[in-house]
mmCIF file of C-alpha atoms in Angstrom:
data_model
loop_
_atom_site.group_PDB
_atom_site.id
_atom_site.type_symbol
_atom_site.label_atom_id
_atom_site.label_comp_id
_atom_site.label_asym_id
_atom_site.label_seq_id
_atom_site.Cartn_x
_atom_site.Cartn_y
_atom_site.Cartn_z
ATOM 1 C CA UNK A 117 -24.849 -23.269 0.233
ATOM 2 C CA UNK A 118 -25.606 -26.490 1.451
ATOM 3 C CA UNK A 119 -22.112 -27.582 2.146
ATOM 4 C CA UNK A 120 -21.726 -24.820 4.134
ATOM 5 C CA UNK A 121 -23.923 -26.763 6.921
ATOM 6 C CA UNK A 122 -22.049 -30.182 6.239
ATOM 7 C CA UNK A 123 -18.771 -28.148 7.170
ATOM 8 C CA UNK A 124 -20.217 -26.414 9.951
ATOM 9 C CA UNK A 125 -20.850 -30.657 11.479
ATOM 10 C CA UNK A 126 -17.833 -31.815 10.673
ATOM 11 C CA UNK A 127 -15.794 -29.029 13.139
ATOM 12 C CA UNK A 128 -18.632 -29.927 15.719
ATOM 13 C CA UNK A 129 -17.480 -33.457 15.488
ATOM 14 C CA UNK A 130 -13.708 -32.431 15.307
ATOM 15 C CA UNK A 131 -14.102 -29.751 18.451
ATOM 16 C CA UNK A 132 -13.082 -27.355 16.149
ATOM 17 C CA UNK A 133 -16.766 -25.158 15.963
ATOM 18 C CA UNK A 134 -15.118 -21.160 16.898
ATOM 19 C CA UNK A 135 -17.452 -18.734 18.178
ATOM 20 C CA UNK A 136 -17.542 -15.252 19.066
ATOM 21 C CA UNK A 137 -18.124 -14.253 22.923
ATOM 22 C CA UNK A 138 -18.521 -10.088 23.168
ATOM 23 C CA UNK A 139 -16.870 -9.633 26.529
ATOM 24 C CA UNK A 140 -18.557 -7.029 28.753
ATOM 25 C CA UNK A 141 -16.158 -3.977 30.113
ATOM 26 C CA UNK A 142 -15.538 -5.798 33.136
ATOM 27 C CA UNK A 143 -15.679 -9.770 33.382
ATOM 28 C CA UNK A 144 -14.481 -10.282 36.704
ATOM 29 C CA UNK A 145 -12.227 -12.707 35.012
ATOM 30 C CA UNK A 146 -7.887 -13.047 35.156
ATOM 31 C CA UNK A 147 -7.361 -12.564 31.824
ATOM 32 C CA UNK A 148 -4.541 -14.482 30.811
ATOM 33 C CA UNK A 149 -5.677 -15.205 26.839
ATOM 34 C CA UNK A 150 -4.977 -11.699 25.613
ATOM 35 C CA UNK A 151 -1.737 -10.571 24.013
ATOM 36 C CA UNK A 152 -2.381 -7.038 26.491
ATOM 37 C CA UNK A 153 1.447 -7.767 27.696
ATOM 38 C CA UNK A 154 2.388 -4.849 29.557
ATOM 39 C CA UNK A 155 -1.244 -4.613 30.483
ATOM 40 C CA UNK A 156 -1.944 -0.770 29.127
ATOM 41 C CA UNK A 157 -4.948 -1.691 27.122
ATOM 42 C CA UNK A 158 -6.768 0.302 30.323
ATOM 43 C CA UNK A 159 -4.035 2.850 31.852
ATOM 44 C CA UNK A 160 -4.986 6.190 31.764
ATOM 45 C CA UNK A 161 -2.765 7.419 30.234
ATOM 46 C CA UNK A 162 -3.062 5.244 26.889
ATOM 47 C CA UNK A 163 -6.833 6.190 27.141
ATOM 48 C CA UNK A 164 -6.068 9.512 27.782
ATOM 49 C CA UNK A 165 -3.428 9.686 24.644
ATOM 50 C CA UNK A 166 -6.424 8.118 22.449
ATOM 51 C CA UNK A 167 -8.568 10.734 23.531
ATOM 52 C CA UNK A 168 -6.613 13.668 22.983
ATOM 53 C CA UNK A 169 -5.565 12.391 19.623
ATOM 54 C CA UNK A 170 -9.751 12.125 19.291
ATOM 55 C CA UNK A 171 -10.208 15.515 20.071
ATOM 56 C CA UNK A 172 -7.358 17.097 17.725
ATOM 57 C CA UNK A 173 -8.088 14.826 14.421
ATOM 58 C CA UNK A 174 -11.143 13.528 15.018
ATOM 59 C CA UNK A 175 -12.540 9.936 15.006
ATOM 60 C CA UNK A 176 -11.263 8.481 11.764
ATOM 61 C CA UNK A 177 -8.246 9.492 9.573
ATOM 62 C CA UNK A 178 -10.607 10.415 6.652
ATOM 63 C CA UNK A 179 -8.828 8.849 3.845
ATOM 64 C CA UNK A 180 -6.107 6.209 2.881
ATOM 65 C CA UNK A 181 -2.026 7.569 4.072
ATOM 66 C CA UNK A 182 -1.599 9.397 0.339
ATOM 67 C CA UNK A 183 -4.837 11.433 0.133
ATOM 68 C CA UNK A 184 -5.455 12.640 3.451
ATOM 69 C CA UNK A 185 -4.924 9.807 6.549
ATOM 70 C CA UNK A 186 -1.118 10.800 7.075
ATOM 71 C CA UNK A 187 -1.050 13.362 10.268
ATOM 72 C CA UNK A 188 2.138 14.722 12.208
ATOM 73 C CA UNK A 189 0.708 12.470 14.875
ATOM 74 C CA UNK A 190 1.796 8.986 12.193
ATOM 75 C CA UNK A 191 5.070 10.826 11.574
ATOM 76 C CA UNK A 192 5.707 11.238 14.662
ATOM 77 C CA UNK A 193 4.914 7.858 15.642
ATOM 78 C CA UNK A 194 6.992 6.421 13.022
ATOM 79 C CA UNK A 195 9.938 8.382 14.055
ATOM 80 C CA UNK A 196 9.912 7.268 17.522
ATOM 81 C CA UNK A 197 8.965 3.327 17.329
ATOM 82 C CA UNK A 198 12.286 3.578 14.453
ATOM 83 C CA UNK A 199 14.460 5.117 17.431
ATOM 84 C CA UNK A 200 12.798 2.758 20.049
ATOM 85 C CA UNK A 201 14.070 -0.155 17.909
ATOM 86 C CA UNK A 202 17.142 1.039 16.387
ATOM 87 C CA UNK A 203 15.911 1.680 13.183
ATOM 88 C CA UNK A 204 16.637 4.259 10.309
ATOM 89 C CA UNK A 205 12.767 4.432 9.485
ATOM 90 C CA UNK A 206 9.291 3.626 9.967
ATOM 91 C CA UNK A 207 5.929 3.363 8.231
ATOM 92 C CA UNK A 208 2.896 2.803 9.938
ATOM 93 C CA UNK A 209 0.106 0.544 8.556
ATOM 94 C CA UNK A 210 -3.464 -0.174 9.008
ATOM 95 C CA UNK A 211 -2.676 -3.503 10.975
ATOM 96 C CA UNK A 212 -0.162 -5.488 11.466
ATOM 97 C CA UNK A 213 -1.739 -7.889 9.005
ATOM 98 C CA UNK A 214 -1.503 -5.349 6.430
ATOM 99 C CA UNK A 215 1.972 -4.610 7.286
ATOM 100 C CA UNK A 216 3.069 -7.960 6.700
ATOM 101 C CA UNK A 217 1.477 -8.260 3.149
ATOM 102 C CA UNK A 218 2.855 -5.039 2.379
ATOM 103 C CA UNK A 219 6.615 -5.479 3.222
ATOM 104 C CA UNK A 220 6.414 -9.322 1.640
ATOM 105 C CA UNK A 221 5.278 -8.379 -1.510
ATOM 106 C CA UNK A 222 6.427 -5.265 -2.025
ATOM 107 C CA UNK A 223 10.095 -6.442 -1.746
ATOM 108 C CA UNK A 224 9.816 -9.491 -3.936
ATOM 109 C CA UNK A 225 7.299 -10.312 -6.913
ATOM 110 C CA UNK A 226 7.918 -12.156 -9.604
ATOM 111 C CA UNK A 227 11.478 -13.416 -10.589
ATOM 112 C CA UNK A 228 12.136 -13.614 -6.464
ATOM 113 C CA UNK A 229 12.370 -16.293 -4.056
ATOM 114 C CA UNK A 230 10.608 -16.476 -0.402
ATOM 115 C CA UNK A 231 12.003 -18.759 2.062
ATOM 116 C CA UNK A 232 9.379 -18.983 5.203
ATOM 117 C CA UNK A 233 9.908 -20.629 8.846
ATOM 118 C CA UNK A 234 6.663 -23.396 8.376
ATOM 119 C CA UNK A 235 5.988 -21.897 12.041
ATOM 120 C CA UNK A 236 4.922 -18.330 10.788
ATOM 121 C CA UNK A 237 2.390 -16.461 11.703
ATOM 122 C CA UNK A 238 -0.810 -16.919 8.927
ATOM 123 C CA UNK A 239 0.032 -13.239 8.241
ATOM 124 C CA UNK A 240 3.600 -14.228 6.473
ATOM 125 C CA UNK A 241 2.028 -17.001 5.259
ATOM 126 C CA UNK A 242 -0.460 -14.661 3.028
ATOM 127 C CA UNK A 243 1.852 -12.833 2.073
ATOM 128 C CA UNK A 244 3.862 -15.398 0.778
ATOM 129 C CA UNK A 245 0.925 -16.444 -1.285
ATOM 130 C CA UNK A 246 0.308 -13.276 -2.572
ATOM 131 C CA UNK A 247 3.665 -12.311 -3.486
ATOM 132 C CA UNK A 248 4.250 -13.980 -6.703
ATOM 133 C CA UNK A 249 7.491 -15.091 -5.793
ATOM 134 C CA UNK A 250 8.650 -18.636 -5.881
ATOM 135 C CA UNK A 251 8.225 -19.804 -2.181
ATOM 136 C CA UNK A 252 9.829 -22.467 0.282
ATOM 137 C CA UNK A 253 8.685 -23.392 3.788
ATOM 138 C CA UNK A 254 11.603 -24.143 5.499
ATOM 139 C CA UNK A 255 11.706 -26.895 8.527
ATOM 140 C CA UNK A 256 11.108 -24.901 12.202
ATOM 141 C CA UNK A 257 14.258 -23.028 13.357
ATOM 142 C CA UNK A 258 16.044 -25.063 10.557
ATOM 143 C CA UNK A 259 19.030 -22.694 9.629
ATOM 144 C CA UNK A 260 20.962 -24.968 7.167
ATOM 145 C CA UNK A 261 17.651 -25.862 5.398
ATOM 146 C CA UNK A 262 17.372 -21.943 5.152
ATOM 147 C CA UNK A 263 20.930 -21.445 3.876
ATOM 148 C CA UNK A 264 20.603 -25.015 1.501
ATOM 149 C CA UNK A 265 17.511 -23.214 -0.270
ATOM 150 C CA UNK A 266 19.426 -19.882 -0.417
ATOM 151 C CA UNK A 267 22.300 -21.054 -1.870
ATOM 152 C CA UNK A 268 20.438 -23.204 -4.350
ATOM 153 C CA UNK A 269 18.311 -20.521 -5.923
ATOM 154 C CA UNK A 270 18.605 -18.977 -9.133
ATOM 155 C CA UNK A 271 16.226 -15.736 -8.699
ATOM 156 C CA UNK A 272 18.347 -12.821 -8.042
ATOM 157 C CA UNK A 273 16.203 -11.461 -4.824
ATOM 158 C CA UNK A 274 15.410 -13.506 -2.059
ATOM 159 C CA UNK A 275 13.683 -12.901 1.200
ATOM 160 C CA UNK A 276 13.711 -14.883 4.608
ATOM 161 C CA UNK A 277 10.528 -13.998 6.537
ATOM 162 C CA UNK A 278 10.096 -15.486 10.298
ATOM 163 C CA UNK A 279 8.224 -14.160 13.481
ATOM 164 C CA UNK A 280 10.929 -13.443 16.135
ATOM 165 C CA UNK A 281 8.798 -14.903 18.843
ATOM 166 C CA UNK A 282 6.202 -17.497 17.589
ATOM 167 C CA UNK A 283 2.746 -16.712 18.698
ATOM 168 C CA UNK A 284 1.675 -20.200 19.941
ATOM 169 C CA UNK A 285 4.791 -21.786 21.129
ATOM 170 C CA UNK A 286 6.521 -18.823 22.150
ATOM 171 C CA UNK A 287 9.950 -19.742 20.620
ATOM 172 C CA UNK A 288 12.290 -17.543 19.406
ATOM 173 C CA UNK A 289 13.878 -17.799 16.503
ATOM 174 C CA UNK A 290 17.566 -18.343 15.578
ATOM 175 C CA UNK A 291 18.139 -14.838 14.223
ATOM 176 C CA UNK A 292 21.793 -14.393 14.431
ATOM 177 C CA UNK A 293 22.191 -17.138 12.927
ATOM 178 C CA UNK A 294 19.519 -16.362 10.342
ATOM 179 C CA UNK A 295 21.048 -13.177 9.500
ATOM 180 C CA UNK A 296 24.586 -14.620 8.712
ATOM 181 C CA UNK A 297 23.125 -17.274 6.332
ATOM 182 C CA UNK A 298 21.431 -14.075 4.765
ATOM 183 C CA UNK A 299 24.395 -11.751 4.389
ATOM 184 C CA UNK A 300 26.339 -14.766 2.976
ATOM 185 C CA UNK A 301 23.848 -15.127 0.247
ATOM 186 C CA UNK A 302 22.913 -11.888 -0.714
ATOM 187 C CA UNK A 303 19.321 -11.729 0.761
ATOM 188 C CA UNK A 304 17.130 -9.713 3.205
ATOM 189 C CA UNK A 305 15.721 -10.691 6.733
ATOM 190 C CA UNK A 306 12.422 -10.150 7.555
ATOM 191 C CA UNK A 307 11.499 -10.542 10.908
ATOM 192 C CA UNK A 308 8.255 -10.146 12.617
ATOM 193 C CA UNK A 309 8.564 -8.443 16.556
ATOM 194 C CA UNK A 310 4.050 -8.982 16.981
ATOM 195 C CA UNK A 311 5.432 -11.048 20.178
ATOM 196 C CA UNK A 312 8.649 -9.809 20.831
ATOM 197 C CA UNK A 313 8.092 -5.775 21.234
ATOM 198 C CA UNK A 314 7.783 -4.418 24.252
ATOM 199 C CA UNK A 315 8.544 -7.700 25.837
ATOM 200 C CA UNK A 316 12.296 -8.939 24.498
ATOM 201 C CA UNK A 317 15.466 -6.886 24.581
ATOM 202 C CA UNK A 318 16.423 -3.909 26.887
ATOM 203 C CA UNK A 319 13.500 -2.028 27.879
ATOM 204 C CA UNK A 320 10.689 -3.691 25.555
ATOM 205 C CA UNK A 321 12.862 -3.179 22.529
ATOM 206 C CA UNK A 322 12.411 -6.153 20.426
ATOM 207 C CA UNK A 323 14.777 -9.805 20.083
ATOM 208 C CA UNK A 324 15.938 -7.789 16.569
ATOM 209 C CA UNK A 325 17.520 -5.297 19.184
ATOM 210 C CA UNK A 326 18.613 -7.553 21.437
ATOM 211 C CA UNK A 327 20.412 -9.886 19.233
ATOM 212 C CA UNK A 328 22.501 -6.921 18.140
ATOM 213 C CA UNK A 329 20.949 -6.615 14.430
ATOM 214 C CA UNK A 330 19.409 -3.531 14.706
ATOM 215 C CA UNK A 331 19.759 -1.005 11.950
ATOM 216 C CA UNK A 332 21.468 -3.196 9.761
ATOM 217 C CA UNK A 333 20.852 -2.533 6.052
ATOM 218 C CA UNK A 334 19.472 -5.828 5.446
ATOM 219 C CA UNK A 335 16.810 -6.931 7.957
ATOM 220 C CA UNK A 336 13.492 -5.412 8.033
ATOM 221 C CA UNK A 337 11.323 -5.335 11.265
ATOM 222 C CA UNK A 338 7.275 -5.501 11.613
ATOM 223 C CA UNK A 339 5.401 -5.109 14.381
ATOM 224 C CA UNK A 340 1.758 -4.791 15.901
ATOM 225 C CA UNK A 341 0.723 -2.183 17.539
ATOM 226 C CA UNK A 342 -2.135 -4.318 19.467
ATOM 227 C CA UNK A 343 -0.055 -6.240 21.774
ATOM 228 C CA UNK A 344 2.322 -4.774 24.045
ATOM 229 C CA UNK A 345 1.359 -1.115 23.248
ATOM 230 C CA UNK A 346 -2.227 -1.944 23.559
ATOM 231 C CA UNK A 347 -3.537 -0.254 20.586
ATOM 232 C CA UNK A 348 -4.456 -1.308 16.947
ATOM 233 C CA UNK A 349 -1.982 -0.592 13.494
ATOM 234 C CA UNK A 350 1.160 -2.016 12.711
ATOM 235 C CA UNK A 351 4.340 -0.682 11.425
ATOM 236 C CA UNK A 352 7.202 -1.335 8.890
ATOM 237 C CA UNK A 353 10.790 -0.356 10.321
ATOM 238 C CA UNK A 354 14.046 -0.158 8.192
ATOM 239 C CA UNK A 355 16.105 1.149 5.667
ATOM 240 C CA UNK A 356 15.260 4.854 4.191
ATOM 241 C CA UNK A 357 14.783 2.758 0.766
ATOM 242 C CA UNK A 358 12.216 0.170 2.121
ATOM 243 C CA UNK A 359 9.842 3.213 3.713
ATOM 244 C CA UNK A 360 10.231 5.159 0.282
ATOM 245 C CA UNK A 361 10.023 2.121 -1.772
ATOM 246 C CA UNK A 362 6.608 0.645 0.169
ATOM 247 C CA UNK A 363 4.991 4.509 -0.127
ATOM 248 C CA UNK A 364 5.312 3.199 -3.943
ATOM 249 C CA UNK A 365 4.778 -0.126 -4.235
ATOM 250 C CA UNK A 366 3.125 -1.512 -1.288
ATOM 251 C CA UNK A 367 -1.163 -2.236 -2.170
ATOM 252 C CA UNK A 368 -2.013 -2.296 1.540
ATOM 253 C CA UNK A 369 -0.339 0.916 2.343
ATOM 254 C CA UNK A 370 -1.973 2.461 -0.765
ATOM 255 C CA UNK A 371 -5.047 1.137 -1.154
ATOM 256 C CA UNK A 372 -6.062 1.219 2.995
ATOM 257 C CA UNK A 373 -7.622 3.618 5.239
ATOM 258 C CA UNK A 374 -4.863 5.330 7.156
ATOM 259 C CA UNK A 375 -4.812 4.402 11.114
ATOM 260 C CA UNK A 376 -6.904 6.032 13.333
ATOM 261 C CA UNK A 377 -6.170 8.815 15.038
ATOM 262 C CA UNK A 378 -7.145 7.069 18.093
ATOM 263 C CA UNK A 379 -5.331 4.461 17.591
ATOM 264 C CA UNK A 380 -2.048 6.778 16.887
ATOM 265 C CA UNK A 381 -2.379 8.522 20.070
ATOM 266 C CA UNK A 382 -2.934 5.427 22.560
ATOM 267 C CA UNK A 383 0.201 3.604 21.005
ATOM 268 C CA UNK A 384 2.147 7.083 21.336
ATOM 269 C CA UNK A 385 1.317 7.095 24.953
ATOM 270 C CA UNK A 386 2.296 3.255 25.919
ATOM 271 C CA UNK A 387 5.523 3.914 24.101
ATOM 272 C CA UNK A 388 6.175 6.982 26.460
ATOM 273 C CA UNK A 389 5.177 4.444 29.175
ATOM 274 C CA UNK A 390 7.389 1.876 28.181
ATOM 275 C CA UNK A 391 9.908 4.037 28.022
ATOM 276 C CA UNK A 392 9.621 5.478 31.560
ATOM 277 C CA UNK A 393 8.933 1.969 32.805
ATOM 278 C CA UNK A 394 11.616 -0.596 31.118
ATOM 279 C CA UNK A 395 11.244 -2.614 34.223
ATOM 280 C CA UNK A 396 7.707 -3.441 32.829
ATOM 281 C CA UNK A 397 9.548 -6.132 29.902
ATOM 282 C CA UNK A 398 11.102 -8.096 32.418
ATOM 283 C CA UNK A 399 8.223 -8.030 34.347
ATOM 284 C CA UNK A 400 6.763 -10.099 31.879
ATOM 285 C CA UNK A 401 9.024 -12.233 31.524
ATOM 286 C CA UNK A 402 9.217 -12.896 35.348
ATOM 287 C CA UNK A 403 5.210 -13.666 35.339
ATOM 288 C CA UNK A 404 5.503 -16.023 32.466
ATOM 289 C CA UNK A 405 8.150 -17.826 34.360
ATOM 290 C CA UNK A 406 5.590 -18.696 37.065
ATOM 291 C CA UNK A 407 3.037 -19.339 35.220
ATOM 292 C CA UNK A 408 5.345 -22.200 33.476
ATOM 293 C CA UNK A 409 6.106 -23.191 36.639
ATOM 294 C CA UNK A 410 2.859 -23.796 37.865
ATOM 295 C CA UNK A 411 1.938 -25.615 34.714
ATOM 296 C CA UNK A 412 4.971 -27.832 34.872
ATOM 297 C CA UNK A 413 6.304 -26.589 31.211
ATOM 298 C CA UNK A 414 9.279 -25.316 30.203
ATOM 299 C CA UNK A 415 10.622 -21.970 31.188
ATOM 300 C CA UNK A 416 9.545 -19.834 28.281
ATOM 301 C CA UNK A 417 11.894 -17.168 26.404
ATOM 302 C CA UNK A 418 9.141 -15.170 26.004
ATOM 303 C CA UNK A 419 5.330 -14.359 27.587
ATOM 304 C CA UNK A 420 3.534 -17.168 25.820
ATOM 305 C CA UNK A 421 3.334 -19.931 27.885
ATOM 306 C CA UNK A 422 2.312 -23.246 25.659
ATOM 307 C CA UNK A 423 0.335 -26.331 27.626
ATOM 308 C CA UNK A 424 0.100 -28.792 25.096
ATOM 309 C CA UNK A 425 -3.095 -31.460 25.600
ATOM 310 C CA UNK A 426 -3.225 -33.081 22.657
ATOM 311 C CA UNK A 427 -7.063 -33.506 21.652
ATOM 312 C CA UNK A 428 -8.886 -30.072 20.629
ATOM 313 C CA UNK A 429 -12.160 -31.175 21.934
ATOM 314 C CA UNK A 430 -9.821 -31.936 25.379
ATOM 315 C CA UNK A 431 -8.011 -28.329 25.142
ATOM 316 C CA UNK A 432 -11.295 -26.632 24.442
ATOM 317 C CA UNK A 433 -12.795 -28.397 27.841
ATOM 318 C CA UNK A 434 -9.901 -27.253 29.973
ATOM 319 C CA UNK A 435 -10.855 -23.454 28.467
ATOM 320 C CA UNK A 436 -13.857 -23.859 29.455
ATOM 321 C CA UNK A 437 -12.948 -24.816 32.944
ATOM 322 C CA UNK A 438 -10.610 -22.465 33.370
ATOM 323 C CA UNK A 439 -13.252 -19.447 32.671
ATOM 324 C CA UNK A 440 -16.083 -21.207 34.811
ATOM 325 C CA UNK A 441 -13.096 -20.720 37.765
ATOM 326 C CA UNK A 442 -12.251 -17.270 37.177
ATOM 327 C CA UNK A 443 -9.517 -17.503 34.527
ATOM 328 C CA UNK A 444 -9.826 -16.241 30.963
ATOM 329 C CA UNK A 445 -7.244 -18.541 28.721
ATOM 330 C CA UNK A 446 -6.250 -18.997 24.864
ATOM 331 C CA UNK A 447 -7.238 -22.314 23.422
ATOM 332 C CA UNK A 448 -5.404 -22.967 20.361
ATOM 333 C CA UNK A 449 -6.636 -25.617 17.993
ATOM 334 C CA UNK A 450 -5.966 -26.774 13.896
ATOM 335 C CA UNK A 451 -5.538 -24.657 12.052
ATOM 336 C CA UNK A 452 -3.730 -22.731 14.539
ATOM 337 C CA UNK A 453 -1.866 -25.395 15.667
ATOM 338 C CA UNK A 454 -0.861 -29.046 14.386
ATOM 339 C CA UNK A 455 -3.558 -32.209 14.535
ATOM 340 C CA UNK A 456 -2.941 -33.446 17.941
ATOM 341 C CA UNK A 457 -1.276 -30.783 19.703
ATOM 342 C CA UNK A 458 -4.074 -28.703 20.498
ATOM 343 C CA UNK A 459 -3.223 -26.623 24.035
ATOM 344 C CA UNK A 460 -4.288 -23.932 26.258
ATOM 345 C CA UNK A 461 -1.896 -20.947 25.156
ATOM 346 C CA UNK A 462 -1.236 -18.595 28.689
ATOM 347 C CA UNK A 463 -0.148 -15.444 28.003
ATOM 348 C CA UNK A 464 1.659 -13.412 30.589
ATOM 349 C CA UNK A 465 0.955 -10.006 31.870
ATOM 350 C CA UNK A 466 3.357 -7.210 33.336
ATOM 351 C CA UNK A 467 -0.077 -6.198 35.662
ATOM 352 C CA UNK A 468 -0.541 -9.257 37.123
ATOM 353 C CA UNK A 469 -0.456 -9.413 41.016
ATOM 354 C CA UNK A 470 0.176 -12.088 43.684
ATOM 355 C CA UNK A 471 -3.323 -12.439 44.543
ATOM 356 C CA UNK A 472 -4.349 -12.696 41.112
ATOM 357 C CA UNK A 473 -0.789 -15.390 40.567
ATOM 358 C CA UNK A 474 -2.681 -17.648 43.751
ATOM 359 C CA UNK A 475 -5.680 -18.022 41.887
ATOM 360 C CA UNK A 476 -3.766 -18.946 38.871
ATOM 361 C CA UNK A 477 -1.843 -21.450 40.627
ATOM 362 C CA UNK A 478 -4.907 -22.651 42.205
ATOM 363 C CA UNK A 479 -7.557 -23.268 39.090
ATOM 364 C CA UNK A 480 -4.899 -24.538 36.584
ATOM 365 C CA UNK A 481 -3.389 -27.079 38.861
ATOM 366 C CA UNK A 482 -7.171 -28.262 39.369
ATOM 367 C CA UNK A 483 -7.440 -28.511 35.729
ATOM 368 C CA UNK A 484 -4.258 -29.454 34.399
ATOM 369 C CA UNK A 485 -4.771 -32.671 37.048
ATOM 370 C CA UNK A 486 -8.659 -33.222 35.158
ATOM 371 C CA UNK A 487 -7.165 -33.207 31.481
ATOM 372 C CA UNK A 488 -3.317 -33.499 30.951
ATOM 373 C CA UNK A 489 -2.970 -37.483 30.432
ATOM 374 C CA UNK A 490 -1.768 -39.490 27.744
ATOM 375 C CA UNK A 491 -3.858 -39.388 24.348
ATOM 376 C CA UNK A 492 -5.494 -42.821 23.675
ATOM 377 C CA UNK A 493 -8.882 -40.873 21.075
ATOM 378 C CA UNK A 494 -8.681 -40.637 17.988
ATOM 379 C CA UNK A 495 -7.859 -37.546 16.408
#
């Protein structure tokens, strides 16, 4: 294993070494790297809703969704995240992950064609792999390159798959426009809300919603449930036929330990939440706006907030920095991200408050100033 120790120098010399940093219950720290966008991970309510949920079913869900880890608390679940969003059904996974690979290769296989955004989340991109399908990455946002490879194809089934809000740019993607290249040519749309639930559309309800595409017969939704509703899972929503059709066919559904109770419950609760507080999406939105604005980028469409610095071992200094002066921020590096645009990703936070906004203004303009210049290193 040798090598192993040969790899481990070469991301040293690259500024690409991860490690893991256990975070203590309180850091005294703004946190600003987590995807905790309506900032429920600690209302009591959420806690309270994991707790109960504890308390009926106990602490795990005992077996995998067929045997014995499907409760009335997962139906229920899945019947109200389907309303939230507009759609007919839903099925609730292990992860969003899992979700992902479920839905991808349950609906194609062999004799099928992918066609993937190349900015996808590494989720679609497994999936993709493990599908069996034929597969094209399609240029960023590139609808005609989409409809080109569509049109060209001679499988039968084909399947677009694209995040609705990409996780380190914060993008969105085209989807009207998606979906009418897909109707044209017989396919299915599958689009992933991780970023855009509980933060796009009216009240939280996802850019699927707001783009008008909800329900329809072919486009297929997945979410997490660790983001905006500050628990763990993730969850298929769509057509009658897809839930019935993934019960039978798709290996992480079957094969996996069903959610945990826990789990359940606290995304139950911040739905409730977000549903009594709509005000709480824009909210986000209006934080992430000011956060741009201090960092002199772009208004973003969504509560990622991208600061591009080019060198990793650069964007991985600012981090540090940042958490050294009170702020805890996402540094994004290869493979996340492309050679040379490492960046500090911001993410947004309904929470946030104006004291906690001057202290944000205050450490990143000191260290935007230290490292945003023109890139003369190598990569």
């Amino acid at each position: 294993m040798s090598w192993l120790d040969a790899r481990a120098a070469e991301r040293v010399r690259a500024g690409l070494r991860r490690e893991l940093r256990a975070r203590a219950p309180e850091t005294g720290l703004i946190d600003l790297a987590s995807n905790d966008y309506l900032g429920l991970s600690r209302h009591p309510e959420v806690a309270e809703g994991a707790v109960e949920a504890v308390r009926k079913w106990g602490t795990g869900s005992t077996g995998s969704r067929l045997v014995t880890g499907t409760t009335t608390e997962h139906e229920e679940l899945e019947a109200e995240l389907a309303e939230f969003v507009g759609a007919r059904s839903g099925l609730v996974f292990a992860s969003g992950y899992a979700a992902n690979l479920g839905v991808v290769t349950a609906l194609s296989g062999r004799g099928a064609l992918v066609v993937s955004d190349a900015g996808s989340h590494a989720s679609l991109v497994d999936a993709c792999r493990l599908s069996r399908a034929r597969v094209e990455i399609a240029p960023h946002g590139d609808v005609e390159a989409v409809d080109r490879l569509l049109a060209g194809r001679a499988e039968q089934r084909a399947l677009v798959v694209t995040d609705s809000v990409f996780s380190a740019d914060g993008d969105l993607a085209p989807l009207v426009e998606l979906h009418r290249v897909v109707r044209a040519r017989g396919a299915v749309l599958i689009v992933d809300e991780a970023h855009g639930l509980g933060v796009r559309g009216a009240g939280g309800r996802g850019l699927v919603h707001e783009m008008g595409l909800a329900g329809q017969p072919d486009v297929v939704i997945t979410a997490t449930l660790s983001k905006a509703l500050a628990a763990q899972g993730g969850v298929v929503l769509a057509d009658e036929r897809v839930r019935a059709h993934l019960i039978d066919a798709a290996r992480t559904f079957i094969f996996d330990t069903g959610l945990a109770p826990a789990a359940v419950g606290a995304a139950r609760a911040a739905l409730r939440l977000l549903r009594r507080e709509p005000e709480m999406a824009t909210r986000v939105l209006t934080r992430a706006a000011e956060i741009a604005r201090i960092a002199a980028v772009p208004r973003p469409d969504s509560a990622v907030v991208s600061v591009v610095l080019g060198q990793a071992r650069r964007a991985y200094a600012a981090a540090q920095t940042c958490r050294t002066r009170g702020l805890s921020v996402g540094c994004f590096r290869p493979p996340s991200v492309p050679e040379g645009t490492s960046r500090l990703r911001l993410t947004a936070r309904a929470d946030l408050t104006d004291a906690e906004m001057d202290t944000i203004a205050t450490v990143l303009a000191e260290v935007l100033a230290q490292n945003r210049y023109p890139e003369e290193e190598t990569l």
